[in-house]
Short mmCIF file of C-alpha atoms in Angstrom, two decimals:
data_model
loop_
_atom_site.label_atom_id
_atom_site.label_comp_id
_atom_site.label_asym_id
_atom_site.label_seq_id
_atom_site.Cartn_x
_atom_site.Cartn_y
_atom_site.Cartn_z
CA UNK A 22 135.69 89.68 83.47
CA UNK A 23 138.66 87.60 84.48
CA UNK A 24 139.14 84.05 83.17
CA UNK A 25 138.58 82.76 86.72
CA UNK A 26 135.24 84.56 87.02
CA UNK A 27 134.26 83.40 83.52
CA UNK A 28 134.72 79.76 84.57
CA UNK A 29 132.60 80.38 87.69
CA UNK A 30 129.75 81.82 85.60
CA UNK A 31 129.95 78.94 83.13
CA UNK A 32 129.88 76.42 85.95
CA UNK A 33 126.85 78.13 87.50
CA UNK A 34 124.98 78.08 84.20
CA UNK A 35 125.79 74.37 83.75
CA UNK A 36 124.49 73.54 87.23
CA UNK A 37 121.34 75.58 86.56
CA UNK A 38 120.71 73.73 83.28
CA UNK A 39 121.10 70.37 84.99
CA UNK A 40 118.62 71.37 87.69
CA UNK A 41 116.12 72.63 85.12
CA UNK A 42 116.43 69.50 82.97
CA UNK A 43 115.95 67.26 85.99
CA UNK A 44 112.34 68.38 86.21
CA UNK A 45 111.65 69.53 82.67
CA UNK A 46 109.42 67.43 80.39
CA UNK A 47 111.40 68.52 77.35
CA UNK A 48 114.65 67.14 78.74
CA UNK A 49 112.93 63.97 79.91
CA UNK A 50 111.58 63.50 76.41
CA UNK A 51 115.07 63.74 74.98
CA UNK A 52 116.22 60.97 77.30
CA UNK A 53 113.32 58.67 76.39
CA UNK A 54 114.35 55.61 74.41
CA UNK A 55 112.12 55.04 71.39
CA UNK A 56 111.32 51.33 71.02
CA UNK A 57 111.60 49.66 67.65
CA UNK A 58 108.17 48.75 66.29
CA UNK A 59 107.31 45.50 64.57
CA UNK A 60 103.90 44.86 63.06
CA UNK A 61 102.75 41.32 63.76
CA UNK A 62 99.67 39.46 62.55
CA UNK A 63 99.38 35.98 64.15
CA UNK A 64 97.38 33.20 62.57
CA UNK A 65 94.74 33.14 65.33
CA UNK A 66 93.89 34.29 68.84
CA UNK A 67 95.37 31.48 70.92
CA UNK A 68 97.54 32.83 73.76
CA UNK A 69 100.70 31.02 72.67
CA UNK A 70 100.76 32.52 69.16
CA UNK A 71 99.33 35.87 70.15
CA UNK A 72 99.84 37.20 73.70
CA UNK A 73 102.70 34.92 74.72
CA UNK A 74 104.65 35.47 71.51
CA UNK A 75 104.16 39.23 71.83
CA UNK A 76 105.22 39.08 75.48
CA UNK A 77 108.64 37.67 74.52
CA UNK A 78 109.28 40.51 72.07
CA UNK A 79 108.05 43.16 74.48
CA UNK A 80 110.35 41.89 77.22
CA UNK A 81 113.15 42.07 74.63
CA UNK A 82 112.42 45.78 74.22
CA UNK A 83 110.25 45.89 71.10
CA UNK A 84 106.88 47.50 70.61
CA UNK A 85 104.54 45.10 68.82
CA UNK A 86 101.69 46.47 66.73
CA UNK A 87 99.10 43.69 66.46
CA UNK A 88 95.39 43.47 65.57
CA UNK A 89 92.81 43.52 68.38
CA UNK A 90 91.84 40.01 69.43
CA UNK A 91 88.35 40.56 67.98
CA UNK A 92 89.88 40.51 64.49
CA UNK A 93 91.76 37.27 65.06
CA UNK A 94 90.04 34.01 64.27
CA UNK A 95 89.42 31.21 66.73
CA UNK A 96 87.90 27.75 66.63
CA UNK A 97 84.33 28.99 66.13
CA UNK A 98 84.90 32.35 64.42
CA UNK A 99 87.11 31.72 61.40
CA UNK A 100 88.09 35.39 61.12
CA UNK A 101 87.70 37.86 58.28
CA UNK A 102 90.66 38.23 55.90
CA UNK A 103 89.27 41.40 54.33
CA UNK A 104 89.04 43.14 57.70
CA UNK A 105 92.60 42.06 58.46
CA UNK A 106 93.84 43.48 55.15
CA UNK A 107 92.11 46.72 56.01
CA UNK A 108 93.76 46.76 59.45
CA UNK A 109 97.15 46.01 57.91
CA UNK A 110 96.94 48.84 55.40
CA UNK A 111 95.88 51.31 58.08
CA UNK A 112 98.65 50.32 60.50
CA UNK A 113 101.61 49.91 58.16
CA UNK A 114 103.32 53.15 59.21
CA UNK A 115 106.69 54.50 58.13
CA UNK A 116 108.22 54.05 61.58
CA UNK A 117 107.97 50.24 61.51
CA UNK A 118 111.12 48.15 61.84
CA UNK A 119 109.54 45.16 60.12
CA UNK A 120 106.28 43.31 59.47
CA UNK A 121 105.75 39.64 60.35
CA UNK A 122 102.50 38.39 58.85
CA UNK A 123 100.50 35.15 58.75
CA UNK A 124 99.39 34.36 55.23
CA UNK A 125 96.70 32.05 56.65
CA UNK A 126 95.13 35.03 58.42
CA UNK A 127 95.20 37.21 55.32
CA UNK A 128 94.07 34.55 52.85
CA UNK A 129 91.47 32.68 54.92
CA UNK A 130 90.95 34.62 58.16
CA UNK A 131 92.89 32.26 60.45
CA UNK A 132 94.67 28.92 60.69
CA UNK A 133 91.39 27.10 61.35
CA UNK A 134 89.88 29.18 58.55
CA UNK A 135 92.47 27.74 56.15
CA UNK A 136 90.89 24.32 56.77
CA UNK A 137 87.20 25.20 56.94
CA UNK A 138 86.65 28.30 54.79
CA UNK A 139 84.12 28.50 51.95
CA UNK A 140 86.11 30.81 49.62
CA UNK A 141 86.60 29.75 46.01
CA UNK A 142 90.06 29.46 44.46
CA UNK A 143 89.85 32.81 42.67
CA UNK A 144 89.08 34.65 45.93
CA UNK A 145 92.05 33.08 47.68
CA UNK A 146 94.47 33.84 44.85
CA UNK A 147 93.15 37.40 44.55
CA UNK A 148 93.99 37.97 48.21
CA UNK A 149 97.45 36.54 47.62
CA UNK A 150 97.93 39.21 44.94
CA UNK A 151 97.35 41.87 47.59
CA UNK A 152 100.81 41.09 48.96
CA UNK A 153 102.31 42.51 45.77
CA UNK A 154 100.21 45.67 46.16
CA UNK A 155 101.32 45.98 49.77
CA UNK A 156 104.97 45.62 48.75
CA UNK A 157 104.61 48.37 46.14
CA UNK A 158 103.29 50.74 48.81
CA UNK A 159 105.97 49.81 51.34
CA UNK A 160 109.10 49.11 49.34
CA UNK A 161 111.57 49.54 52.21
CA UNK A 162 109.66 47.65 54.90
CA UNK A 163 111.20 44.25 55.70
CA UNK A 164 108.35 41.79 55.11
CA UNK A 165 108.40 38.32 56.65
CA UNK A 166 105.51 35.95 55.84
CA UNK A 167 104.65 32.55 57.32
CA UNK A 168 101.89 30.15 56.33
CA UNK A 169 100.80 26.54 56.58
CA UNK A 170 100.58 23.56 54.32
CA UNK A 171 97.25 22.04 55.39
CA UNK A 172 97.62 19.47 58.12
CA UNK A 173 96.49 15.83 58.04
CA UNK A 174 95.35 14.81 61.56
CA UNK A 175 95.58 11.10 62.26
CA UNK A 176 92.04 10.90 63.65
CA UNK A 177 88.84 12.88 63.90
CA UNK A 178 89.45 13.30 67.64
CA UNK A 179 92.98 14.61 67.00
CA UNK A 180 91.51 17.26 64.69
CA UNK A 181 89.96 19.01 67.69
CA UNK A 182 86.84 19.98 65.71
CA UNK A 183 89.05 22.18 63.53
CA UNK A 184 88.30 20.40 60.25
CA UNK A 185 85.07 20.09 58.24
CA UNK A 186 82.43 18.02 60.07
CA UNK A 187 82.98 14.87 58.03
CA UNK A 188 86.51 14.58 59.43
CA UNK A 189 85.06 13.61 62.80
CA UNK A 190 83.66 10.45 61.23
CA UNK A 191 86.15 9.68 58.46
CA UNK A 192 89.33 11.40 59.68
CA UNK A 193 91.17 8.18 60.53
CA UNK A 194 90.29 6.72 57.13
CA UNK A 195 91.20 9.92 55.26
CA UNK A 196 94.56 10.02 57.00
CA UNK A 197 95.27 6.39 56.14
CA UNK A 198 94.18 6.85 52.51
CA UNK A 199 96.53 9.81 52.01
CA UNK A 200 99.28 7.98 53.90
CA UNK A 201 99.04 5.19 51.33
CA UNK A 202 98.83 7.67 48.45
CA UNK A 203 102.08 9.31 49.58
CA UNK A 204 103.81 5.99 50.08
CA UNK A 205 102.64 4.81 46.66
CA UNK A 206 104.35 7.78 45.01
CA UNK A 207 107.57 7.31 46.93
CA UNK A 208 108.14 3.57 47.04
CA UNK A 209 105.03 1.69 45.98
CA UNK A 210 102.53 -0.39 47.96
CA UNK A 211 102.43 -4.03 48.97
CA UNK A 212 99.55 -6.18 47.63
CA UNK A 213 97.91 -5.97 51.05
CA UNK A 214 98.21 -2.18 51.07
CA UNK A 215 96.72 -1.99 47.57
CA UNK A 216 93.66 -3.88 48.82
CA UNK A 217 93.39 -1.54 51.81
CA UNK A 218 93.75 1.48 49.52
CA UNK A 219 90.91 0.28 47.28
CA UNK A 220 88.73 -0.50 50.29
CA UNK A 221 89.26 3.00 51.76
CA UNK A 222 88.32 4.62 48.45
CA UNK A 223 84.98 2.82 48.63
CA UNK A 224 84.50 3.44 52.35
CA UNK A 225 85.00 7.23 52.40
CA UNK A 226 82.07 9.15 50.86
CA UNK A 227 83.06 10.64 47.50
CA UNK A 228 81.69 14.04 48.51
CA UNK A 229 83.89 14.10 51.62
CA UNK A 230 87.17 13.17 49.92
CA UNK A 231 86.50 15.51 46.99
CA UNK A 232 85.89 18.40 49.38
CA UNK A 233 89.00 17.51 51.39
CA UNK A 234 91.26 17.34 48.37
CA UNK A 235 89.64 20.43 46.83
CA UNK A 236 90.46 22.48 49.92
CA UNK A 237 94.02 21.23 49.78
CA UNK A 238 94.33 22.17 46.13
CA UNK A 239 93.36 25.78 46.92
CA UNK A 240 95.91 25.88 49.72
CA UNK A 241 98.58 24.30 47.51
CA UNK A 242 98.05 26.80 44.68
CA UNK A 243 98.07 29.74 47.10
CA UNK A 244 101.34 28.51 48.59
CA UNK A 245 102.86 28.26 45.10
CA UNK A 246 101.96 31.90 44.54
CA UNK A 247 103.60 32.82 47.85
CA UNK A 248 106.75 31.01 46.72
CA UNK A 249 106.64 33.04 43.50
CA UNK A 250 106.59 36.18 45.65
CA UNK A 251 109.59 34.95 47.61
CA UNK A 252 111.40 34.42 44.31
CA UNK A 253 110.51 37.92 43.08
CA UNK A 254 111.60 39.39 46.45
CA UNK A 255 108.13 40.65 47.26
CA UNK A 256 108.88 38.97 50.59
CA UNK A 257 112.14 39.26 52.47
CA UNK A 258 111.45 35.78 53.81
CA UNK A 259 108.79 33.09 53.38
CA UNK A 260 108.33 30.24 55.84
CA UNK A 261 105.83 27.46 55.09
CA UNK A 262 104.97 25.00 57.83
CA UNK A 263 103.91 21.42 57.47
CA UNK A 264 101.27 21.47 60.17
CA UNK A 265 100.44 18.27 62.14
CA UNK A 266 101.55 15.51 59.80
CA UNK A 267 103.50 12.26 59.52
CA UNK A 268 106.34 10.74 57.44
CA UNK A 269 103.72 9.52 54.96
CA UNK A 270 100.73 11.84 54.66
CA UNK A 271 99.09 14.32 52.31
CA UNK A 272 100.84 17.14 54.16
CA UNK A 273 104.21 15.48 53.59
CA UNK A 274 103.29 14.88 49.94
CA UNK A 275 102.46 18.53 49.32
CA UNK A 276 105.42 19.71 51.36
CA UNK A 277 107.97 17.90 49.24
CA UNK A 278 106.30 19.13 46.05
CA UNK A 279 106.38 22.73 47.29
CA UNK A 280 110.02 22.25 48.25
CA UNK A 281 110.69 21.19 44.68
CA UNK A 282 108.67 24.14 43.36
CA UNK A 283 110.87 26.48 45.37
CA UNK A 284 114.07 24.85 44.15
CA UNK A 285 116.81 27.39 43.56
CA UNK A 286 115.62 29.71 46.30
CA UNK A 287 118.16 30.27 49.07
CA UNK A 288 117.37 29.17 52.62
CA UNK A 289 117.82 32.85 53.38
CA UNK A 290 114.66 33.53 51.35
CA UNK A 291 112.38 30.50 51.60
CA UNK A 292 112.12 27.43 53.77
CA UNK A 293 109.54 24.76 54.51
CA UNK A 294 109.67 22.87 57.78
CA UNK A 295 107.53 20.80 60.13
CA UNK A 296 105.52 22.94 62.55
CA UNK A 297 103.49 26.17 62.44
CA UNK A 298 102.60 27.62 65.88
CA UNK A 299 106.20 28.63 66.61
CA UNK A 300 106.70 30.34 63.24
CA UNK A 301 105.57 33.81 64.28
CA UNK A 302 108.19 33.95 67.04
CA UNK A 303 110.89 32.50 64.78
CA UNK A 304 110.37 35.25 62.21
CA UNK A 305 110.05 37.99 64.84
CA UNK A 306 113.44 36.82 66.12
CA UNK A 307 114.84 36.95 62.60
CA UNK A 308 113.55 40.50 62.20
CA UNK A 309 115.29 41.49 65.46
CA UNK A 310 118.58 39.81 64.49
CA UNK A 311 118.63 41.28 61.00
CA UNK A 312 117.88 44.73 62.37
CA UNK A 313 120.78 44.39 64.83
CA UNK A 314 122.99 42.72 62.20
CA UNK A 315 123.85 39.82 64.52
CA UNK A 316 123.86 36.04 64.10
CA UNK A 317 124.09 34.26 67.47
CA UNK A 318 126.03 30.99 67.45
CA UNK A 319 124.07 27.90 68.52
CA UNK A 320 125.44 24.50 69.58
CA UNK A 321 122.90 21.64 69.80
CA UNK A 322 123.25 18.95 72.44
CA UNK A 323 120.79 16.05 72.36
CA UNK A 324 120.01 13.47 75.00
CA UNK A 325 121.77 10.19 74.35
CA UNK A 326 120.27 7.54 72.05
CA UNK A 327 118.42 8.44 68.87
CA UNK A 328 118.80 12.12 69.67
CA UNK A 329 118.57 14.27 66.57
CA UNK A 330 117.38 11.36 64.45
CA UNK A 331 114.17 11.13 66.47
CA UNK A 332 111.14 11.66 64.26
CA UNK A 333 108.78 13.15 66.84
CA UNK A 334 105.01 12.98 66.99
CA UNK A 335 103.17 15.27 64.55
CA UNK A 336 106.21 15.56 62.29
CA UNK A 337 107.46 14.02 59.06
CA UNK A 338 111.18 14.64 59.59
CA UNK A 339 113.94 14.09 62.18
CA UNK A 340 113.90 16.68 64.96
CA UNK A 341 117.44 17.69 63.99
CA UNK A 342 116.18 18.80 60.56
CA UNK A 343 113.45 20.90 62.19
CA UNK A 344 115.85 22.50 64.66
CA UNK A 345 118.44 23.27 62.00
CA UNK A 346 115.69 24.89 59.95
CA UNK A 347 114.55 26.93 62.97
CA UNK A 348 118.13 28.14 63.52
CA UNK A 349 118.30 29.24 59.89
CA UNK A 350 114.96 31.02 60.14
CA UNK A 351 116.02 33.06 63.17
CA UNK A 352 119.16 34.18 61.36
CA UNK A 353 121.36 32.44 63.93
CA UNK A 354 124.35 30.23 63.04
CA UNK A 355 124.73 26.54 63.88
CA UNK A 356 128.24 25.64 65.01
CA UNK A 357 129.88 22.36 66.05
CA UNK A 358 132.20 23.84 68.69
CA UNK A 359 130.43 24.32 72.00
CA UNK A 360 133.30 26.43 73.33
CA UNK A 361 132.51 29.17 70.79
CA UNK A 362 128.72 28.98 71.15
CA UNK A 363 126.65 31.88 72.41
CA UNK A 364 123.96 29.40 73.43
CA UNK A 365 123.71 25.68 74.12
CA UNK A 366 120.39 24.28 72.87
CA UNK A 367 119.84 21.19 75.04
CA UNK A 368 117.17 18.94 73.54
CA UNK A 369 115.45 16.36 75.73
CA UNK A 370 114.54 13.38 73.54
CA UNK A 371 113.83 9.81 74.62
CA UNK A 372 116.80 7.49 73.95
CA UNK A 373 114.58 5.08 71.99
CA UNK A 374 113.35 7.85 69.69
CA UNK A 375 109.71 7.61 70.76
CA UNK A 376 107.47 10.55 71.60
CA UNK A 377 104.76 10.05 74.18
CA UNK A 378 101.80 12.25 75.08
CA UNK A 379 102.30 14.24 78.28
CA UNK A 380 99.21 12.66 79.87
CA UNK A 381 100.62 9.14 79.34
CA UNK A 382 101.05 7.16 82.55
CA UNK A 383 104.78 6.90 81.83
CA UNK A 384 105.08 10.64 82.52
CA UNK A 385 104.75 10.09 86.27
CA UNK A 386 107.89 11.89 87.43
CA UNK A 387 109.93 8.74 87.93
CA UNK A 388 113.35 8.69 86.27
CA UNK A 389 113.57 6.90 82.94
CA UNK A 390 116.42 6.11 80.58
CA UNK A 391 118.11 9.36 79.71
CA UNK A 392 116.67 11.43 82.57
CA UNK A 393 119.85 11.48 84.66
CA UNK A 394 122.09 11.98 81.64
CA UNK A 395 120.11 14.96 80.36
CA UNK A 396 119.92 16.62 83.79
CA UNK A 397 123.66 16.08 84.28
CA UNK A 398 124.33 17.58 80.85
CA UNK A 399 122.33 20.72 81.57
CA UNK A 400 123.84 21.08 85.04
CA UNK A 401 127.38 20.80 83.68
CA UNK A 402 126.76 23.47 81.05
CA UNK A 403 125.19 25.82 83.61
CA UNK A 404 128.08 25.24 86.03
CA UNK A 405 130.50 26.13 83.23
CA UNK A 406 128.72 29.46 82.76
CA UNK A 407 127.06 28.54 79.47
CA UNK A 408 123.76 30.08 78.42
CA UNK A 409 121.46 27.06 78.16
CA UNK A 410 118.17 26.82 76.29
CA UNK A 411 116.09 23.69 76.96
CA UNK A 412 113.75 22.19 74.37
CA UNK A 413 111.78 19.53 76.25
CA UNK A 414 110.40 17.29 73.49
CA UNK A 415 110.35 13.79 75.02
CA UNK A 416 106.59 14.24 75.37
CA UNK A 417 104.13 16.06 73.14
CA UNK A 418 101.70 18.53 74.70
CA UNK A 419 103.52 18.97 77.98
CA UNK A 420 106.76 18.74 79.95
CA UNK A 421 108.77 15.71 80.97
CA UNK A 422 107.94 15.43 84.68
CA UNK A 423 111.05 13.38 85.47
CA UNK A 424 113.40 15.95 83.94
CA UNK A 425 111.57 18.84 85.58
CA UNK A 426 111.83 17.10 88.95
CA UNK A 427 115.59 16.82 88.43
CA UNK A 428 115.82 20.51 87.49
CA UNK A 429 113.89 21.42 90.64
CA UNK A 430 116.10 19.32 92.94
CA UNK A 431 119.28 20.70 91.38
CA UNK A 432 118.16 24.33 91.51
CA UNK A 433 118.31 24.67 87.72
CA UNK A 434 114.81 25.96 86.99
CA UNK A 435 115.76 29.61 87.01
CA UNK A 436 119.31 29.23 85.75
CA UNK A 437 118.25 28.64 82.15
CA UNK A 438 117.94 31.24 79.38
CA UNK A 439 114.72 29.74 78.04
CA UNK A 440 112.55 26.62 78.23
CA UNK A 441 109.59 25.19 76.35
CA UNK A 442 107.71 21.90 76.45
CA UNK A 443 104.29 22.70 75.00
CA UNK A 444 102.29 21.25 72.11
CA UNK A 445 104.29 19.50 69.34
CA UNK A 446 108.04 18.93 69.68
CA UNK A 447 108.76 21.29 66.79
CA UNK A 448 106.59 23.97 68.43
CA UNK A 449 108.56 23.61 71.66
CA UNK A 450 112.04 23.57 70.13
CA UNK A 451 111.39 26.60 67.93
CA UNK A 452 109.76 28.62 70.70
CA UNK A 453 112.54 27.85 73.20
CA UNK A 454 115.25 28.66 70.64
CA UNK A 455 113.75 32.04 69.75
CA UNK A 456 113.13 33.03 73.36
CA UNK A 457 116.68 32.10 74.30
CA UNK A 458 118.19 34.05 71.40
CA UNK A 459 116.27 37.16 72.50
CA UNK A 460 117.08 36.72 76.21
CA UNK A 461 120.31 38.82 76.23
CA UNK A 462 118.07 41.83 75.57
CA UNK A 463 116.32 41.19 78.92
CA UNK A 464 117.39 41.49 82.54
CA UNK A 465 117.32 38.44 84.80
CA UNK A 466 113.89 39.25 86.22
CA UNK A 467 112.32 39.36 82.75
CA UNK A 468 114.00 36.08 81.77
CA UNK A 469 112.66 34.49 84.95
CA UNK A 470 109.15 35.79 84.27
CA UNK A 471 109.16 34.03 80.90
CA UNK A 472 110.53 30.85 82.47
CA UNK A 473 107.82 30.97 85.12
CA UNK A 474 105.14 31.33 82.45
CA UNK A 475 106.40 28.25 80.63
CA UNK A 476 106.66 26.22 83.84
CA UNK A 477 103.11 27.11 84.85
CA UNK A 478 101.79 26.36 81.37
CA UNK A 479 103.90 23.50 79.99
CA UNK A 480 104.83 21.72 83.21
CA UNK A 481 102.10 22.53 85.72
CA UNK A 482 99.06 22.78 83.47
CA UNK A 483 99.72 20.74 80.36
CA UNK A 484 101.64 17.84 81.92
CA UNK A 485 99.69 17.63 85.19
CA UNK A 486 96.74 19.88 86.04
CA UNK A 487 94.96 19.50 82.70
CA UNK A 488 94.50 15.76 83.18
CA UNK A 489 93.31 16.15 86.76
CA UNK A 490 90.99 19.02 85.87
CA UNK A 491 89.51 17.03 82.97
CA UNK A 492 88.84 14.05 85.26
CA UNK A 493 86.93 16.35 87.62
CA UNK A 494 84.64 17.87 85.00
CA UNK A 495 81.88 15.44 85.96
CA UNK A 496 81.79 17.09 89.40
CA UNK A 497 80.66 20.35 87.79
CA UNK A 498 76.98 20.92 87.03
CA UNK A 499 75.78 21.77 83.53
CA UNK A 500 76.54 20.69 79.98
CA UNK A 501 80.12 20.54 78.77
CA UNK A 502 83.10 18.29 78.20
CA UNK A 503 86.85 18.57 77.60
CA UNK A 504 86.52 19.53 73.92
CA UNK A 505 83.57 21.94 74.39
CA UNK A 506 83.33 23.26 77.96
CA UNK A 507 80.22 25.46 77.60
CA UNK A 508 78.39 25.63 80.98
CA UNK A 509 81.42 24.20 82.82
CA UNK A 510 83.92 26.69 81.43
CA UNK A 511 84.23 29.11 84.35
CA UNK A 512 83.97 26.56 87.15
CA UNK A 513 86.59 24.39 85.41
CA UNK A 514 88.87 27.42 85.11
CA UNK A 515 88.54 28.19 88.83
CA UNK A 516 89.23 24.56 89.70
CA UNK A 517 92.34 24.47 87.51
CA UNK A 518 93.57 27.74 89.03
CA UNK A 519 93.35 26.16 92.49
CA UNK A 520 95.23 23.08 91.24
CA UNK A 521 97.89 25.28 89.64
CA UNK A 522 98.45 27.27 92.83
CA UNK A 523 98.91 24.03 94.75
CA UNK A 524 101.37 22.72 92.15
CA UNK A 525 103.30 26.00 92.07
CA UNK A 526 103.67 26.14 95.85
CA UNK A 527 105.08 22.60 95.87
CA UNK A 528 107.42 22.98 92.92
CA UNK A 529 108.37 26.60 92.22
CA UNK A 530 110.41 28.98 94.39
CA UNK A 531 108.35 31.37 96.50
CA UNK A 532 109.94 34.46 94.94
CA UNK A 533 108.06 33.89 91.68
CA UNK A 534 104.85 35.35 93.08
CA UNK A 535 102.76 32.37 92.05
CA UNK A 536 99.75 33.17 94.23
CA UNK A 537 96.37 34.29 92.90
CA UNK A 538 96.75 32.43 89.64
CA UNK A 539 93.97 33.05 87.16
CA UNK A 540 92.98 30.58 84.41
CA UNK A 541 90.84 31.18 81.33
CA UNK A 542 89.87 28.88 78.47
CA UNK A 543 89.67 31.30 75.50
CA UNK A 544 88.82 28.57 72.99
CA UNK A 545 86.11 26.99 75.17
CA UNK A 546 88.15 23.81 75.62
CA UNK A 547 90.74 22.49 78.06
CA UNK A 548 93.46 21.80 75.51
CA UNK A 549 95.03 25.24 76.03
CA UNK A 550 94.72 27.61 78.97
CA UNK A 551 95.52 31.28 79.39
CA UNK A 552 97.31 31.62 82.71
CA UNK A 553 97.84 34.95 84.43
CA UNK A 554 98.10 36.43 87.91
CA UNK A 555 94.92 37.86 89.37
CA UNK A 556 94.68 40.82 91.72
#
C-alpha cells in the first residue's frame, strides 16, 4: 500500500470513529464531567441554611450530599442527633471532596435543639467524642465544622418561641441580668446598676435562671471540646458563631472566654465570630477555595460615616471585624488596593452607625443620608468593570428600600456578582461574600438567578410583602397569627405570592420570569418564606 493510500485509510478510520462516538454511550460517558462532591449537614431545615445554601454550591458546579429534610430539625421538631450520625457514617464515601458539618445538628439535633434539648452533659460530650472516631475512619477527608455559642435574645418575643417556655415571660429580664453580669466582669457596675442586678436576681424564678445557665454550661463545655479537636487537627477548621447577641451579654461573655481558651490556634484553624446562619456557606466556600488552591482578593468599601465601626443589631462587635473574619473563613485575602482586587465588597451601612428593622417606617424607599453616596459608589465600580458584591446591612431582616430603588433606576440590579440583605447584618454580609466569591464558577444566567432569588426574598418579601401580608392575616378565617400561622398558613402563603408577583412586575425586569411565584411557610410562621416558581 502506498503512503498516500495509507493516509486515506487512516483518515477514513478517524472519521468513522468520530461518527461512532457521536452516538455511542461509552464515548459520551468519557466526555461527562464528574462534579466534585461535598457532604453538607446544615443546622436545621430553614430554606436559607439548607436549600438556598445548597443552591449556590450547585450553581457553582458542585454536587452536595445532604440529609433529607425529614432528618433536619425545625422549630417544633428538634431533630435527632443519633439519626444524623448514622446518616453521616453511611454517606461519608471515599469520593467526597470535603465535609462541612454543623456541630449543633450532631450534638443536639439542630440549632433550636441546642437551646431546648433535654440531654445531660455526658450525652452531649459523648457525641462530641464521635468526631474523633469519624476522623479516624476518614483520615484524608477535609473536615470543616461550625457551631454556635448559645444566643441571648433581648426579649421573649425576639426569641421566636425557640427558647424554653420561661423565656417568653422572663426573656427581657434574663437578657438584662446577663448583660449586667458581663459588664460587671469587664468594667464594673454603677451603684444604680448593682441595685438593678440584685432586683433582677429576685425577680427571675430561681428554677428558670438555673436551667438557662445550666444549658449554657453544657454548650460551653461542648464547644471547649470542639476547640480541643481543632487543636489536635481532628478538624481542618472550626468556626464558632456568637448567635444573636449584644456587646454586653452572656453570649459575648462566653465568646470571649472561648476565644481565650483557643489562644494559640491560628485563624486558619479556629475562629469565633458574630453570626451563625451564614456559616455553612462560608465553610463550603472555603472547601471550594482550598480544593482549587485559590485565595480571591477582596477590597471592602463601606458607606460613608461610621462604616466599618458600626456595631449592627444582633452583634457584639463592629461589622468590619465580622467581615474580616468571614473573609478569613472563606480562605480569601483582604487587600487595601482596590485596583488589585478580584472583588469589591460594597457594604451599605447607615452613616450614623444605627441598624433599623426592615419593617421600620423609615424604610419607606425615600432617600436618606448615605443613599446617594452608596449608589454612586456601586455604579462607579460597575462602570469601571469591577466585580461588585453588595452586603445590604443598613436594616436587619430585609433590604434597604431606598438603595434598592436607586439600583433599579440605574439598571444595576443584575450587574452585581452577588447581593444579600436578609436576617442579621452578619448573616447578610457573609452570605453575599461567599456567593460572590463562587460566582466566577457560574455563567451570567446562573448569577442572575441567584440575584433574583435574593431580590424576591430579601427585598420583596422581607422588606415589604411580609409586613403587608401580616397586616392582612385578620382577613383570613381560622386560628393563627404571625408567629404561629396554623389554619391561616396556606391562605397567607397564597396572599403573599400574589403580593410578590405584583411587586416583581413593578420592580424587576420582565426577563427574570417572575410570574407564577409560589410561597410556602415551612416553619409555620411568617418570619421566613420559601419562594419558588410554580408551574
